[in-house]
Short mmCIF file of C-alpha atoms (C1' of nucleotides) in Angstrom, two decimals:
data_model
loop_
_atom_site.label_atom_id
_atom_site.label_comp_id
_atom_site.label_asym_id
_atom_site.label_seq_id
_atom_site.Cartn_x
_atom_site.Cartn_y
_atom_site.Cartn_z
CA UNK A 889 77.48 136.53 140.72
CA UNK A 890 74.50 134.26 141.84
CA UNK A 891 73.79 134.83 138.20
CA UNK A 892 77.27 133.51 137.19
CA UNK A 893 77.04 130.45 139.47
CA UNK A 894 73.82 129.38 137.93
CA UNK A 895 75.21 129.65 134.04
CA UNK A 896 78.14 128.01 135.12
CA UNK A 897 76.46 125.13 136.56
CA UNK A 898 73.82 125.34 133.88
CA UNK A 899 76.66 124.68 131.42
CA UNK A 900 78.25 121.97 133.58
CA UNK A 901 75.42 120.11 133.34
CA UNK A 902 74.50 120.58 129.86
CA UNK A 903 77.82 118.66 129.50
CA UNK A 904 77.18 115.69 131.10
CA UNK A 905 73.59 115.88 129.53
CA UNK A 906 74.25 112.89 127.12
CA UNK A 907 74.65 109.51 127.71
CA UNK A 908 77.27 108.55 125.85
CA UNK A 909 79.09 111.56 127.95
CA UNK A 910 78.05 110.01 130.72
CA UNK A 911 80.04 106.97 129.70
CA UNK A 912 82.76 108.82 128.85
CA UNK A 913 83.16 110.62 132.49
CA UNK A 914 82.66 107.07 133.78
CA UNK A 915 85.54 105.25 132.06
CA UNK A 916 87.76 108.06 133.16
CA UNK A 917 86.16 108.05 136.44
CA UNK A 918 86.90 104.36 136.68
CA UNK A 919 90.29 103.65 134.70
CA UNK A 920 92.22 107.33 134.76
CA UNK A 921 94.52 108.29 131.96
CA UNK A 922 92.42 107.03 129.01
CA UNK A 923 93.39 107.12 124.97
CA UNK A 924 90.57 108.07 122.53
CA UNK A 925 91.27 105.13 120.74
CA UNK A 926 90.08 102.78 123.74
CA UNK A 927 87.32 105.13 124.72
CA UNK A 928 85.74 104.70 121.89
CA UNK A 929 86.61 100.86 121.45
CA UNK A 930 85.10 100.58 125.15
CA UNK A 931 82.06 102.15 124.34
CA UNK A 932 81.17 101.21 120.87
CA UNK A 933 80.76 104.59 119.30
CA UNK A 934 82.38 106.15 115.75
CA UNK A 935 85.43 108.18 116.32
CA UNK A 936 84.36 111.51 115.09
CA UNK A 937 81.50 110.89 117.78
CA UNK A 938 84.00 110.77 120.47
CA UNK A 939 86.06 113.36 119.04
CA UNK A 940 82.99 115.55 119.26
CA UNK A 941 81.39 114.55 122.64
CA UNK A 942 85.24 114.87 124.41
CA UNK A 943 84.86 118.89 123.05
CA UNK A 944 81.88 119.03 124.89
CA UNK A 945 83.58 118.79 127.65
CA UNK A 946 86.96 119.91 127.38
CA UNK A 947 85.18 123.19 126.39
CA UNK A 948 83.42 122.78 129.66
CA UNK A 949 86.86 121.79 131.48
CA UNK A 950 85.62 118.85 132.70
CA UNK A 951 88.37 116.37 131.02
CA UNK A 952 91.18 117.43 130.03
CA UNK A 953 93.98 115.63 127.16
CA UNK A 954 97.71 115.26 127.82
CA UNK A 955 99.57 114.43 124.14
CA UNK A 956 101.78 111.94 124.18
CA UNK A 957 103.31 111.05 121.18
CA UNK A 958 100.69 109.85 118.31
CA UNK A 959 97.78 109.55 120.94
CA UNK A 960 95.87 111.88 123.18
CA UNK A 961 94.90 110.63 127.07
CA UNK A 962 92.09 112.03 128.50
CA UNK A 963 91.27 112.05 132.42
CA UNK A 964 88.87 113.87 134.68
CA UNK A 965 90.10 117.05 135.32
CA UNK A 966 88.25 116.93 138.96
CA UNK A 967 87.54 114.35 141.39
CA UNK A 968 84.14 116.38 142.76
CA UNK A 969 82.08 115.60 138.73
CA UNK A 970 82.58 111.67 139.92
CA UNK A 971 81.04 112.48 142.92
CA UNK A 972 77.87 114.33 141.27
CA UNK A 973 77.40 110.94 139.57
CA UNK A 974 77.70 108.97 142.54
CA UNK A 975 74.79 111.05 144.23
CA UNK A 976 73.02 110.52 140.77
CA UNK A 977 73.50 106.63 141.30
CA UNK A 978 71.80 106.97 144.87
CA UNK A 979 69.49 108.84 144.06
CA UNK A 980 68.37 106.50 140.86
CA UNK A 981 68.45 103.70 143.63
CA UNK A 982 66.84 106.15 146.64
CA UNK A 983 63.40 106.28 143.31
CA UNK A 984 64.25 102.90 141.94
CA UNK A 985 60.67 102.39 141.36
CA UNK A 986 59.75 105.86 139.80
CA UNK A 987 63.00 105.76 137.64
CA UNK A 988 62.03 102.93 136.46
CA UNK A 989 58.96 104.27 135.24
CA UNK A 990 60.35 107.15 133.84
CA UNK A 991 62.63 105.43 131.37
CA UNK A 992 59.68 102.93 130.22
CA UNK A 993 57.92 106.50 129.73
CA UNK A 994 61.05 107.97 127.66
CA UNK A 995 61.13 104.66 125.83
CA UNK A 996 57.82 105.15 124.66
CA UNK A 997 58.23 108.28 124.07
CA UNK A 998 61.04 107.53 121.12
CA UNK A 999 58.29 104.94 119.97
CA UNK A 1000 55.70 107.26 119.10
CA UNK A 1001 58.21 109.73 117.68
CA UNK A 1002 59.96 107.12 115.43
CA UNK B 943 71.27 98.71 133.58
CA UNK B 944 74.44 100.18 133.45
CA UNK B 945 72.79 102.27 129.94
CA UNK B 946 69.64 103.16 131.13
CA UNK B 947 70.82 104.44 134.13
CA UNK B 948 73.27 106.75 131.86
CA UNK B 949 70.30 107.79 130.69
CA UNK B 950 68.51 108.23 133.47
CA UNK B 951 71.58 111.01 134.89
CA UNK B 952 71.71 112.25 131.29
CA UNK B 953 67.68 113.26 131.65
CA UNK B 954 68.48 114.72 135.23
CA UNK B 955 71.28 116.72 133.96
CA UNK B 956 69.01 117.71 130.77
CA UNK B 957 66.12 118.94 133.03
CA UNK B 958 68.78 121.02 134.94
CA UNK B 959 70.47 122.23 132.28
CA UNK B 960 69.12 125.89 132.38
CA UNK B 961 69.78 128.69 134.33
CA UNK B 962 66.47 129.37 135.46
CA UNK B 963 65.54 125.94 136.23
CA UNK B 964 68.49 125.75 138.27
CA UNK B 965 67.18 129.55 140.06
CA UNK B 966 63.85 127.89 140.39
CA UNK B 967 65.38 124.20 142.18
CA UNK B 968 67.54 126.81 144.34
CA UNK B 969 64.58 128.58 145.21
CA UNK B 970 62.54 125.67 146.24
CA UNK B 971 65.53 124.75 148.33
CA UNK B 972 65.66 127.47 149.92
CA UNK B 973 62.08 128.38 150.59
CA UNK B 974 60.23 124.75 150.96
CA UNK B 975 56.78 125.10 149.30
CA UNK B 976 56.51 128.05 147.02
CA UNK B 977 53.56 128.74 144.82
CA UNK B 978 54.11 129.28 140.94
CA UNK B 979 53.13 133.22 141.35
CA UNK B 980 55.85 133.68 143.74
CA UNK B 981 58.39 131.78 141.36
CA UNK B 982 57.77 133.80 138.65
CA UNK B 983 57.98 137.50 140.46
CA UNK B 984 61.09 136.40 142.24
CA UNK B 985 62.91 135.56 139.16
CA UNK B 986 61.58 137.76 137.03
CA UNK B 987 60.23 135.45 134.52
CA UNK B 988 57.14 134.99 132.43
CA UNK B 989 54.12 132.89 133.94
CA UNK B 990 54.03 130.79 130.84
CA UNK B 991 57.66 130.34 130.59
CA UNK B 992 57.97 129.42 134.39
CA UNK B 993 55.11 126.73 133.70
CA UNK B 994 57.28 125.48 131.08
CA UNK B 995 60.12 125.11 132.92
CA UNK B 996 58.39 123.22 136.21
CA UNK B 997 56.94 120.90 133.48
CA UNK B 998 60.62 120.22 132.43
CA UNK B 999 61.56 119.12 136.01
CA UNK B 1000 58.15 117.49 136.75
CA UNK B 1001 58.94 115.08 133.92
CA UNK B 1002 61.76 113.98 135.53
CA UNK B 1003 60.51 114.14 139.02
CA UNK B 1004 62.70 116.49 140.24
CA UNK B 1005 59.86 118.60 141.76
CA UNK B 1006 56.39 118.04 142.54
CA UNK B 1007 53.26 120.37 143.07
CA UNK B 1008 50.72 119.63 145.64
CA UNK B 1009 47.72 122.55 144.71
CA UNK B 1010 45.65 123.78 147.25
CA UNK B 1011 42.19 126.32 145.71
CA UNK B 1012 43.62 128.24 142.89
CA UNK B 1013 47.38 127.48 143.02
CA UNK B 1014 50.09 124.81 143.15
CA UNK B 1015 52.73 125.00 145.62
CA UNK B 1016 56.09 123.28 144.06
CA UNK B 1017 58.66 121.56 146.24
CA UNK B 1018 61.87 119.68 145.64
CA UNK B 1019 61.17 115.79 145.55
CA UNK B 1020 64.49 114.76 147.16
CA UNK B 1021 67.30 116.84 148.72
CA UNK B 1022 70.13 114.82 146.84
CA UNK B 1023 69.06 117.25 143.84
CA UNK B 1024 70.09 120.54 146.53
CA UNK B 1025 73.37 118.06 147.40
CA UNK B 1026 74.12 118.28 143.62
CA UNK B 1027 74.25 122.13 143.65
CA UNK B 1028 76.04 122.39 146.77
CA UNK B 1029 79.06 119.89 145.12
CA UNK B 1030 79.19 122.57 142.11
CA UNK B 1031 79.44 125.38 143.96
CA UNK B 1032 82.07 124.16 145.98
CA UNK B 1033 83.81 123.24 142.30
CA UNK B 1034 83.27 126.53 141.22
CA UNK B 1035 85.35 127.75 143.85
CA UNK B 1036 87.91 125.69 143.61
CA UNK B 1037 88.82 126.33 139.75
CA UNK B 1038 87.68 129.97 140.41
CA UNK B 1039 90.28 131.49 138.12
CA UNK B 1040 89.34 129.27 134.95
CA UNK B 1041 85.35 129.11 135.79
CA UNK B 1042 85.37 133.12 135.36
CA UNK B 1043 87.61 132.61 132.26
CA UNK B 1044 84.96 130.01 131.05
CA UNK B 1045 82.02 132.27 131.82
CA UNK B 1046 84.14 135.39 129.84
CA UNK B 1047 83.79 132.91 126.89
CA UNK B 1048 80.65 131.80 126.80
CA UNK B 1049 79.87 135.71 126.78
CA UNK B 1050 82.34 136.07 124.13
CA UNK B 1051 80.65 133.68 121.90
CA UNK B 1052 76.81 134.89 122.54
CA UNK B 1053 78.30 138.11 120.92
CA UNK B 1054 79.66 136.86 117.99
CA UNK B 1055 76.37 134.79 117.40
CA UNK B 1056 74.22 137.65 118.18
"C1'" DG C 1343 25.68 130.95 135.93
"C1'" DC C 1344 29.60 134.90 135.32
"C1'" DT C 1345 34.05 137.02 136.26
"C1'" DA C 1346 38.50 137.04 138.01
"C1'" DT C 1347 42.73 134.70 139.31
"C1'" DA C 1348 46.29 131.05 139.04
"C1'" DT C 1349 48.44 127.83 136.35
"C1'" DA C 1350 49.08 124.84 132.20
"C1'" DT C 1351 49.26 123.86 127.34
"C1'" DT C 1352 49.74 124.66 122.42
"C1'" DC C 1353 51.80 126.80 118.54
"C1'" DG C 1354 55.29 128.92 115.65
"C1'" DT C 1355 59.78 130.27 115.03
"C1'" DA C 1356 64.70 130.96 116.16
"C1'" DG C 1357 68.51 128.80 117.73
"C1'" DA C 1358 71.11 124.72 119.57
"C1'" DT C 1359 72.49 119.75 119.51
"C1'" DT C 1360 73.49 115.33 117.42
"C1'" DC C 1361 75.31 112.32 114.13
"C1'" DG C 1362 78.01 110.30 110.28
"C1'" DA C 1363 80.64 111.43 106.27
"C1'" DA C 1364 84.33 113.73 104.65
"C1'" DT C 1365 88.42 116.17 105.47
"C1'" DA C 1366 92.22 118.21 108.14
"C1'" DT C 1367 95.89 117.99 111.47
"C1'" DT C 1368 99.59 116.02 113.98
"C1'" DG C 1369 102.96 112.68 115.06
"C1'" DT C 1370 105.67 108.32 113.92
"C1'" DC C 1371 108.65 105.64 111.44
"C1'" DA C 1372 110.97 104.18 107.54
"C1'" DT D 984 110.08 112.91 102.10
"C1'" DG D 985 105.93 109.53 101.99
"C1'" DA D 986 102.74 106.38 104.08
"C1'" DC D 987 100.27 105.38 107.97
"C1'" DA D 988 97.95 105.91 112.59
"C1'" DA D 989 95.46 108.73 116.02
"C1'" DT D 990 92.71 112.46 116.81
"C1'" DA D 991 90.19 116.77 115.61
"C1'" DT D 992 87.33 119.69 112.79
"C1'" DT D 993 83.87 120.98 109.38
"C1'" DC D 994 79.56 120.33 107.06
"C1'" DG D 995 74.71 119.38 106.39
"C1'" DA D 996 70.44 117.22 107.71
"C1'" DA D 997 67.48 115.74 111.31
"C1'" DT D 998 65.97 116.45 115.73
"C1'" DC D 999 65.43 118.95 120.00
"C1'" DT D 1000 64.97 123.16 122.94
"C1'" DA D 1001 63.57 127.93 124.32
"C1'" DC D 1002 60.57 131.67 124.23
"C1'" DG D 1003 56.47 134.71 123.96
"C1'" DA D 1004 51.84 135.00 122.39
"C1'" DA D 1005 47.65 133.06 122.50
"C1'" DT D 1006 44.61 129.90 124.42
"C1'" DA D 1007 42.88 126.44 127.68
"C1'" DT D 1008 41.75 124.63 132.25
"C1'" DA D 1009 40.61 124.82 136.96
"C1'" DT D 1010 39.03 127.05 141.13
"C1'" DA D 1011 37.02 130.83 144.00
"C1'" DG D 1012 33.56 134.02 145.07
"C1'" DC D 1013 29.58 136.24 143.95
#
DNA sequence: GCTATATATTCGTAGATTCGAATATTGTCA
DNA sequence: TGACAATATTCGAATCTACGAATATATAGC
């Protein structure tokens, strides 16, 4: 069971281990019931993209879709993910300095690589 | 700002996104300073593969190792990332039913690739 | 110095993830 | 029914990740 936990969570996070998923959990976070077609209007990605990145986590059962006529609404399926990403923000804020200095590194990173 | 702190979360998540990693966080919660030998018996894991792992959440400073002689004692940089667990756990109970459904299918699908 | 112990790194390969392009599905409205 | 709009799925190529085996590095004690 310990074992269980840990995939679980393992797979939770592997969910929200993508920025643009990130964005995604926001916007429903922040505005509810939201269409694909404004999610990715909002956030400036291709709609297959989307499409793709909402699987993610529906399969994890983090969103979840309610059909309504020609369009599909998406909305957080649980208050508590919002919350992780709170703690995220304080922590980010707690290591302002550090984070910073980890994304220059990861920038760089995609410098040498490209 | 708001994007690179999406990808600062999404590089947290990453680096947790494993269930050892997650054992080995858990077990530096739980135990304060542990040295990498005691890491690797606990979980039952390979010396190099543990090593690879800590460097995973050393990159993203969600550990640190102070070493004293011949070994490194590892410790958890910030209790938020403990704070993070604790929140899943606590989801895990409360969609019980469909997390054990979820973990049935992730088995399910390691057969079929296997 | 030499040997043993603890930990880290590198390397190769198998498997997973990401993306856009193309295509499929589903629902609406005439 | 046909044309259109919204969303989902499939496919292939590029990139990334995980693991064990082998190797490297550092420190202790003699």
């Amino acid at each position: 069971m310990q074992d269980s936990l840990r995939r679980f969570k393992a797979g939770i996070f592997q969910a929200l281990a993508h920025p643009s998923r990130i964005a995604i959990v926001e916007l429903l976070r922040d505005e509810g019931e939201v269409p694909v077609g404004r999610i990715y209007e909002r956030l400036g990605l291709e709609q297959a993209n989307v499409s793709q990145h909402l699987a993610v986590l529906r399969s994890k059962e983090i969103v979840t879709g309610r059909k309504d006529g020609n369009q599909v609404f998406y909305s957080l399926r649980d208050r508590i993910i919002g919350k992780v990403l709170d703690l995220l923000r304080q922590y980010f804020q707690a290591h302002l300095q550090e984070a910073l200095e980890l994304l220059k590194d990861m920038r760089k990173d995609e410098h040498l690589s490209g």
